[in-house]
Coordinates of C-alpha atoms in Angstrom, one line a residue:
M1 CA -25.0 -63.4 27.1
A2 CA -28.8 -63.2 27.1
N3 CA -30.7 -64.5 24.1
G4 CA -33.6 -63.1 22.1
K5 CA -37.2 -64.1 22.3
H6 CA -39.9 -64.1 19.9
A7 CA -42.7 -61.8 19.5
G8 CA -46.4 -61.6 20.1
L9 CA -48.2 -59.5 17.5
R10 CA -51.0 -57.1 18.0
V11 CA -52.4 -55.4 15.1
R12 CA -53.7 -52.0 14.3
K13 CA -53.6 -49.8 11.3
Y14 CA -52.0 -46.5 10.0
L15 CA -50.5 -43.8 7.2
G16 CA -51.2 -42.1 3.8
L17 CA -49.8 -41.4 0.3
P18 CA -51.1 -39.6 -2.8
A19 CA -52.9 -41.6 -5.5
I20 CA -51.1 -41.6 -8.9
V21 CA -53.0 -41.4 -12.2
A22 CA -51.7 -43.6 -15.1
S23 CA -51.0 -42.1 -18.5
M24 CA -54.1 -41.0 -20.4
L25 CA -53.2 -41.9 -24.0
L26 CA -56.3 -43.0 -26.0
L27 CA -56.3 -46.7 -26.9
Q28 CA -58.3 -48.1 -29.8
A29 CA -59.0 -51.5 -31.3
C30 CA -61.5 -53.1 -33.6
N31 CA -64.0 -55.5 -31.9
D32 CA -65.7 -58.5 -33.5
T33 CA -68.1 -56.3 -35.5
G34 CA -65.3 -54.2 -37.0
T35 CA -66.3 -51.1 -35.1
V36 CA -63.8 -49.1 -33.0
F37 CA -63.6 -50.0 -29.3
T38 CA -61.9 -47.5 -27.0
I39 CA -60.9 -47.3 -23.3
S40 CA -59.9 -43.8 -22.5
K41 CA -59.3 -43.7 -18.7
I42 CA -60.2 -45.1 -15.3
E43 CA -61.3 -42.8 -12.4
L44 CA -62.4 -43.2 -8.8
G45 CA -66.0 -42.2 -8.2
N46 CA -67.7 -41.5 -4.9
T47 CA -64.7 -42.1 -2.6
E48 CA -62.6 -40.3 0.0
R49 CA -60.0 -37.5 -0.7
L50 CA -56.6 -36.7 0.9
A51 CA -56.3 -33.2 2.4
N52 CA -54.8 -30.6 0.1
P53 CA -54.2 -26.9 0.6
I54 CA -55.4 -26.0 -2.9
C55 CA -58.5 -28.1 -3.1
D56 CA -59.4 -27.4 0.5
S57 CA -59.1 -23.7 0.1
R58 CA -62.1 -21.4 0.2
D59 CA -60.2 -18.6 -1.5
P60 CA -62.0 -17.9 -4.8
Q61 CA -58.6 -17.0 -6.3
V62 CA -57.1 -20.4 -5.3
Q63 CA -60.1 -22.7 -6.0
P64 CA -59.6 -22.7 -9.8
S65 CA -56.2 -24.2 -9.3
C66 CA -57.9 -27.4 -8.0
T67 CA -58.1 -28.9 -11.5
P68 CA -60.0 -32.2 -12.2
E69 CA -56.6 -33.9 -12.6
L70 CA -55.3 -32.7 -9.2
Y71 CA -58.6 -33.6 -7.6
Q72 CA -58.5 -37.1 -9.1
S73 CA -54.9 -37.6 -7.8
L74 CA -56.1 -36.9 -4.3
L75 CA -58.8 -39.5 -4.2
Y76 CA -58.3 -42.8 -2.4
A77 CA -60.3 -45.9 -1.9
P78 CA -61.2 -46.4 1.8
L79 CA -60.6 -49.8 3.4
D80 CA -63.6 -52.0 4.0
K81 CA -66.0 -49.6 2.2
A82 CA -67.3 -50.0 -1.3
S83 CA -65.6 -47.8 -3.9
L84 CA -67.0 -46.8 -7.3
I85 CA -64.7 -47.4 -10.3
N86 CA -65.5 -45.5 -13.5
V87 CA -64.1 -46.9 -16.7
F88 CA -64.5 -44.5 -19.7
G89 CA -64.7 -45.7 -23.2
V90 CA -66.7 -46.0 -26.4
G91 CA -68.0 -49.1 -28.3
T92 CA -68.8 -52.7 -27.5
C93 CA -66.4 -55.5 -26.6
S94 CA -67.3 -59.2 -26.4
E95 CA -65.3 -59.7 -23.2
V96 CA -63.9 -57.2 -20.7
I97 CA -61.7 -58.3 -17.7
V98 CA -61.2 -56.2 -14.6
D99 CA -58.4 -56.7 -12.1
Y100 CA -58.7 -54.6 -9.0
G101 CA -55.0 -55.0 -8.1
D102 CA -55.5 -56.5 -4.6
G103 CA -55.2 -60.2 -5.3
T104 CA -58.9 -60.9 -5.4
P105 CA -60.2 -62.9 -8.5
R106 CA -60.5 -61.0 -11.7
E107 CA -64.0 -60.2 -12.9
T108 CA -65.0 -61.1 -16.5
Y109 CA -67.9 -59.4 -18.3
Q110 CA -69.4 -60.4 -21.6
N111 CA -70.6 -58.1 -24.4
V112 CA -69.9 -54.8 -22.6
T113 CA -71.0 -51.6 -24.3
F114 CA -69.3 -48.4 -23.3
R115 CA -71.4 -45.2 -23.5
G116 CA -69.2 -42.8 -21.5
S117 CA -68.7 -44.3 -18.0
W118 CA -69.0 -48.0 -17.3
Q119 CA -69.3 -48.3 -13.5
R120 CA -68.0 -51.1 -11.2
T121 CA -67.9 -51.3 -7.4
H122 CA -65.3 -53.0 -5.3
T123 CA -64.5 -53.2 -1.6
Y124 CA -60.8 -53.3 -0.7
S125 CA -59.7 -55.0 2.5
G126 CA -56.4 -56.5 3.8
W127 CA -53.3 -54.4 3.1
P128 CA -53.7 -50.7 2.6
G129 CA -51.4 -49.0 0.1
H130 CA -51.0 -48.6 -3.6
K131 CA -52.8 -51.0 -6.1
L132 CA -52.9 -51.1 -9.9
I133 CA -56.4 -51.4 -11.4
R134 CA -56.2 -53.1 -14.9
V135 CA -59.0 -53.2 -17.4
T136 CA -58.6 -55.2 -20.6
G137 CA -60.8 -56.0 -23.6
C138 CA -60.5 -56.5 -27.4
G139 CA -56.8 -56.1 -27.3
I140 CA -56.9 -52.9 -25.2
E141 CA -55.5 -52.4 -21.8
R142 CA -55.9 -49.5 -19.5
T143 CA -54.3 -49.2 -16.0
R144 CA -54.8 -46.8 -13.1
Q145 CA -52.7 -46.7 -9.9
I146 CA -54.8 -45.9 -6.8
L147 CA -54.3 -45.6 -3.1
V148 CA -56.2 -47.6 -0.6
G149 CA -56.2 -46.0 2.9
H150 CA -57.9 -45.6 6.2
I151 CA -60.7 -43.1 6.8
P152 CA -60.6 -40.2 7.6
D153 CA -57.0 -39.2 6.6
G154 CA -56.1 -41.8 4.0
R155 CA -53.2 -43.2 5.9
A156 CA -51.9 -46.3 4.2
T157 CA -49.7 -48.1 6.6
Y158 CA -50.4 -51.1 8.7
V159 CA -49.3 -50.5 12.3
L160 CA -48.2 -53.5 14.4
G161 CA -47.5 -53.6 18.1
F162 CA -44.8 -56.2 18.4
T163 CA -44.0 -57.9 21.8
P164 CA -41.6 -60.8 22.2
N165 CA -42.8 -64.2 23.3
T166 CA -41.5 -67.7 23.3
S167 CA -41.5 -68.2 19.5
V168 CA -38.6 -67.2 17.2
C169 CA -41.0 -66.1 14.4
N170 CA -44.6 -65.0 14.5
F171 CA -47.0 -64.6 11.6
I172 CA -49.2 -61.5 11.6
T173 CA -52.3 -63.1 12.8
S174 CA -55.2 -61.4 14.5
P175 CA -58.9 -60.6 13.7
G176 CA -58.8 -58.5 10.5
S177 CA -55.1 -59.2 9.8
P178 CA -54.0 -58.8 6.2
P179 CA -53.6 -61.6 3.7
P180 CA -50.2 -63.1 2.6
L181 CA -47.9 -60.8 0.7
R182 CA -48.0 -61.4 -3.0
K183 CA -44.8 -62.0 -5.1
G184 CA -43.6 -58.7 -6.6
T185 CA -45.0 -56.5 -3.8
V186 CA -42.7 -53.8 -2.4
V187 CA -42.7 -53.6 1.4
R188 CA -41.3 -50.9 3.7
I189 CA -41.0 -51.5 7.4
E190 CA -39.9 -48.9 9.9
T191 CA -39.9 -49.2 13.7
D192 CA -40.3 -46.4 16.3
G193 CA -36.8 -47.1 17.7
S194 CA -38.1 -48.8 20.8
K195 CA -35.9 -51.5 22.4
I196 CA -36.4 -55.1 23.4
K197 CA -34.7 -56.3 26.6
Y198 CA -32.9 -59.6 26.0
G199 CA -32.5 -60.6 29.6
L200 CA -30.1 -57.8 30.7
P201 CA -29.0 -56.1 27.4
E202 CA -31.4 -54.3 25.3
F203 CA -31.4 -53.4 21.6
D204 CA -33.6 -51.7 19.0
A205 CA -34.5 -53.6 15.8
S206 CA -30.9 -53.2 14.5
G207 CA -29.6 -55.5 17.1
D208 CA -26.0 -55.8 18.3
S209 CA -23.4 -55.2 15.5
S210 CA -20.4 -55.4 17.9
Q211 CA -20.3 -59.2 18.0
V212 CA -20.5 -62.2 15.7
T213 CA -23.8 -64.0 15.8
P214 CA -23.4 -67.5 17.3
P215 CA -24.0 -70.3 14.8
D216 CA -26.7 -71.9 16.9
Y217 CA -28.9 -68.8 16.7
P218 CA -31.8 -69.0 14.2
F219 CA -30.3 -66.4 11.8
P220 CA -26.5 -66.7 12.0
G221 CA -26.1 -64.5 8.9
H222 CA -27.9 -61.6 10.6
K223 CA -27.2 -59.4 13.6
V224 CA -27.7 -60.9 17.1
F225 CA -30.6 -59.6 19.1
S226 CA -32.1 -57.9 16.0
L227 CA -35.5 -58.2 14.3
V228 CA -35.6 -60.2 11.1
Y229 CA -38.4 -60.2 8.6
R230 CA -39.3 -63.4 6.7
V231 CA -41.7 -64.1 3.8
G232 CA -41.9 -67.8 2.9
T233 CA -38.7 -69.6 2.1
A234 CA -37.0 -66.6 0.6
P235 CA -33.8 -65.3 2.3
P236 CA -34.8 -63.4 5.5
I237 CA -34.4 -59.6 5.6
Q238 CA -32.3 -57.9 8.3
G239 CA -34.5 -55.6 10.4
E240 CA -33.3 -52.1 11.3
A241 CA -34.5 -49.3 13.6
G242 CA -34.8 -47.2 10.4
P243 CA -36.7 -48.0 7.3
V244 CA -36.1 -51.4 5.5
V245 CA -37.4 -51.8 1.9
F246 CA -37.6 -55.1 0.1
R247 CA -39.4 -56.8 -2.8
V248 CA -41.3 -60.0 -2.0
A249 CA -39.9 -63.0 -3.9
Q250 CA -42.8 -65.4 -3.3
T251 CA -46.4 -65.2 -2.1
A252 CA -46.5 -66.0 1.6
P253 CA -47.4 -64.5 5.0
L254 CA -45.1 -61.9 6.6
E255 CA -43.3 -63.1 9.7
I256 CA -41.6 -61.0 12.4
C257 CA -38.7 -62.8 14.0
V258 CA -36.1 -62.1 16.7
N259 CA -32.5 -63.4 16.3
D260 CA -32.1 -64.9 19.7
H261 CA -31.4 -68.4 20.9
A262 CA -34.6 -70.5 20.9
R263 CA -34.0 -71.8 24.4
L264 CA -33.6 -68.3 25.9
L265 CA -36.7 -66.5 24.6
G266 CA -38.6 -66.5 27.9
D267 CA -36.9 -63.5 29.4
N268 CA -37.4 -61.1 26.5
R269 CA -39.4 -58.0 27.4
G270 CA -40.5 -54.8 25.6
K271 CA -42.6 -53.7 22.7
V272 CA -41.7 -52.2 19.3
R273 CA -44.1 -50.4 17.0
L274 CA -43.8 -51.3 13.3
E275 CA -45.2 -49.3 10.5
I276 CA -45.6 -51.5 7.4
T277 CA -46.2 -49.9 4.0
V278 CA -47.3 -52.3 1.2
N279 CA -47.2 -51.3 -2.5
E280 CA -49.0 -54.0 -4.6
S281 CA -48.7 -52.1 -7.9
S282 CA -46.2 -54.6 -9.3
A283 CA -47.5 -57.7 -7.5
E284 CA -48.1 -60.8 -9.5

């Protein structure tokens, strides 16, 4: 029986999903002066937009259906390019905190006065996908889910060309590779169905389910000759040719592993394309 090898990782990038607008209920609170402080909504400013048959139409009878709400839902923040964040409200607050939802440090501002739109800029890098912007001040909190994607089509997946090497597990490491996954992040990984040749036999990411995995393999509780995904010391995730979805249990880098004997990794051949979708809306 041949045994699996590990994988060398080459990184590219990938997909797209619609941005989702949070609820628009008006929130009010009294600040230190006793006056009313309000945060009404968060919107994206000068940013990119997903294609849409209604908002892209030149038909004068269709164009009115592209409402401001629909238009806002199609906006996305482009990776590695500054995005304008508009926070709408009224009044003055002694301290306002902005969390851009990507794991970067929160920004704190003192004595902020809202007269309509209060504008911030932020550049997203690392993982594309959904983030949750959170603005808090004077007991008020407003959130807005946004999509971070690639220009020009807003695709929000990270594409990885995975080739086996002599390591059982490989971190995603390359110039411009994304940061560690944060606890609470929801991850979806799907392959293109390609196979890795483990000596003579070859299998896709699902591996060989017809035999029991030997106890001296790196992941005896998972299918032999399969891909396995690992984040920190949390239980590893069984790879499949189809989509695999899991929630990250601890903040750590993502590893792509092969369930093959460590001494027999040298004859593994092939390449698998992985599309990785990361939703950080619930990340801690």
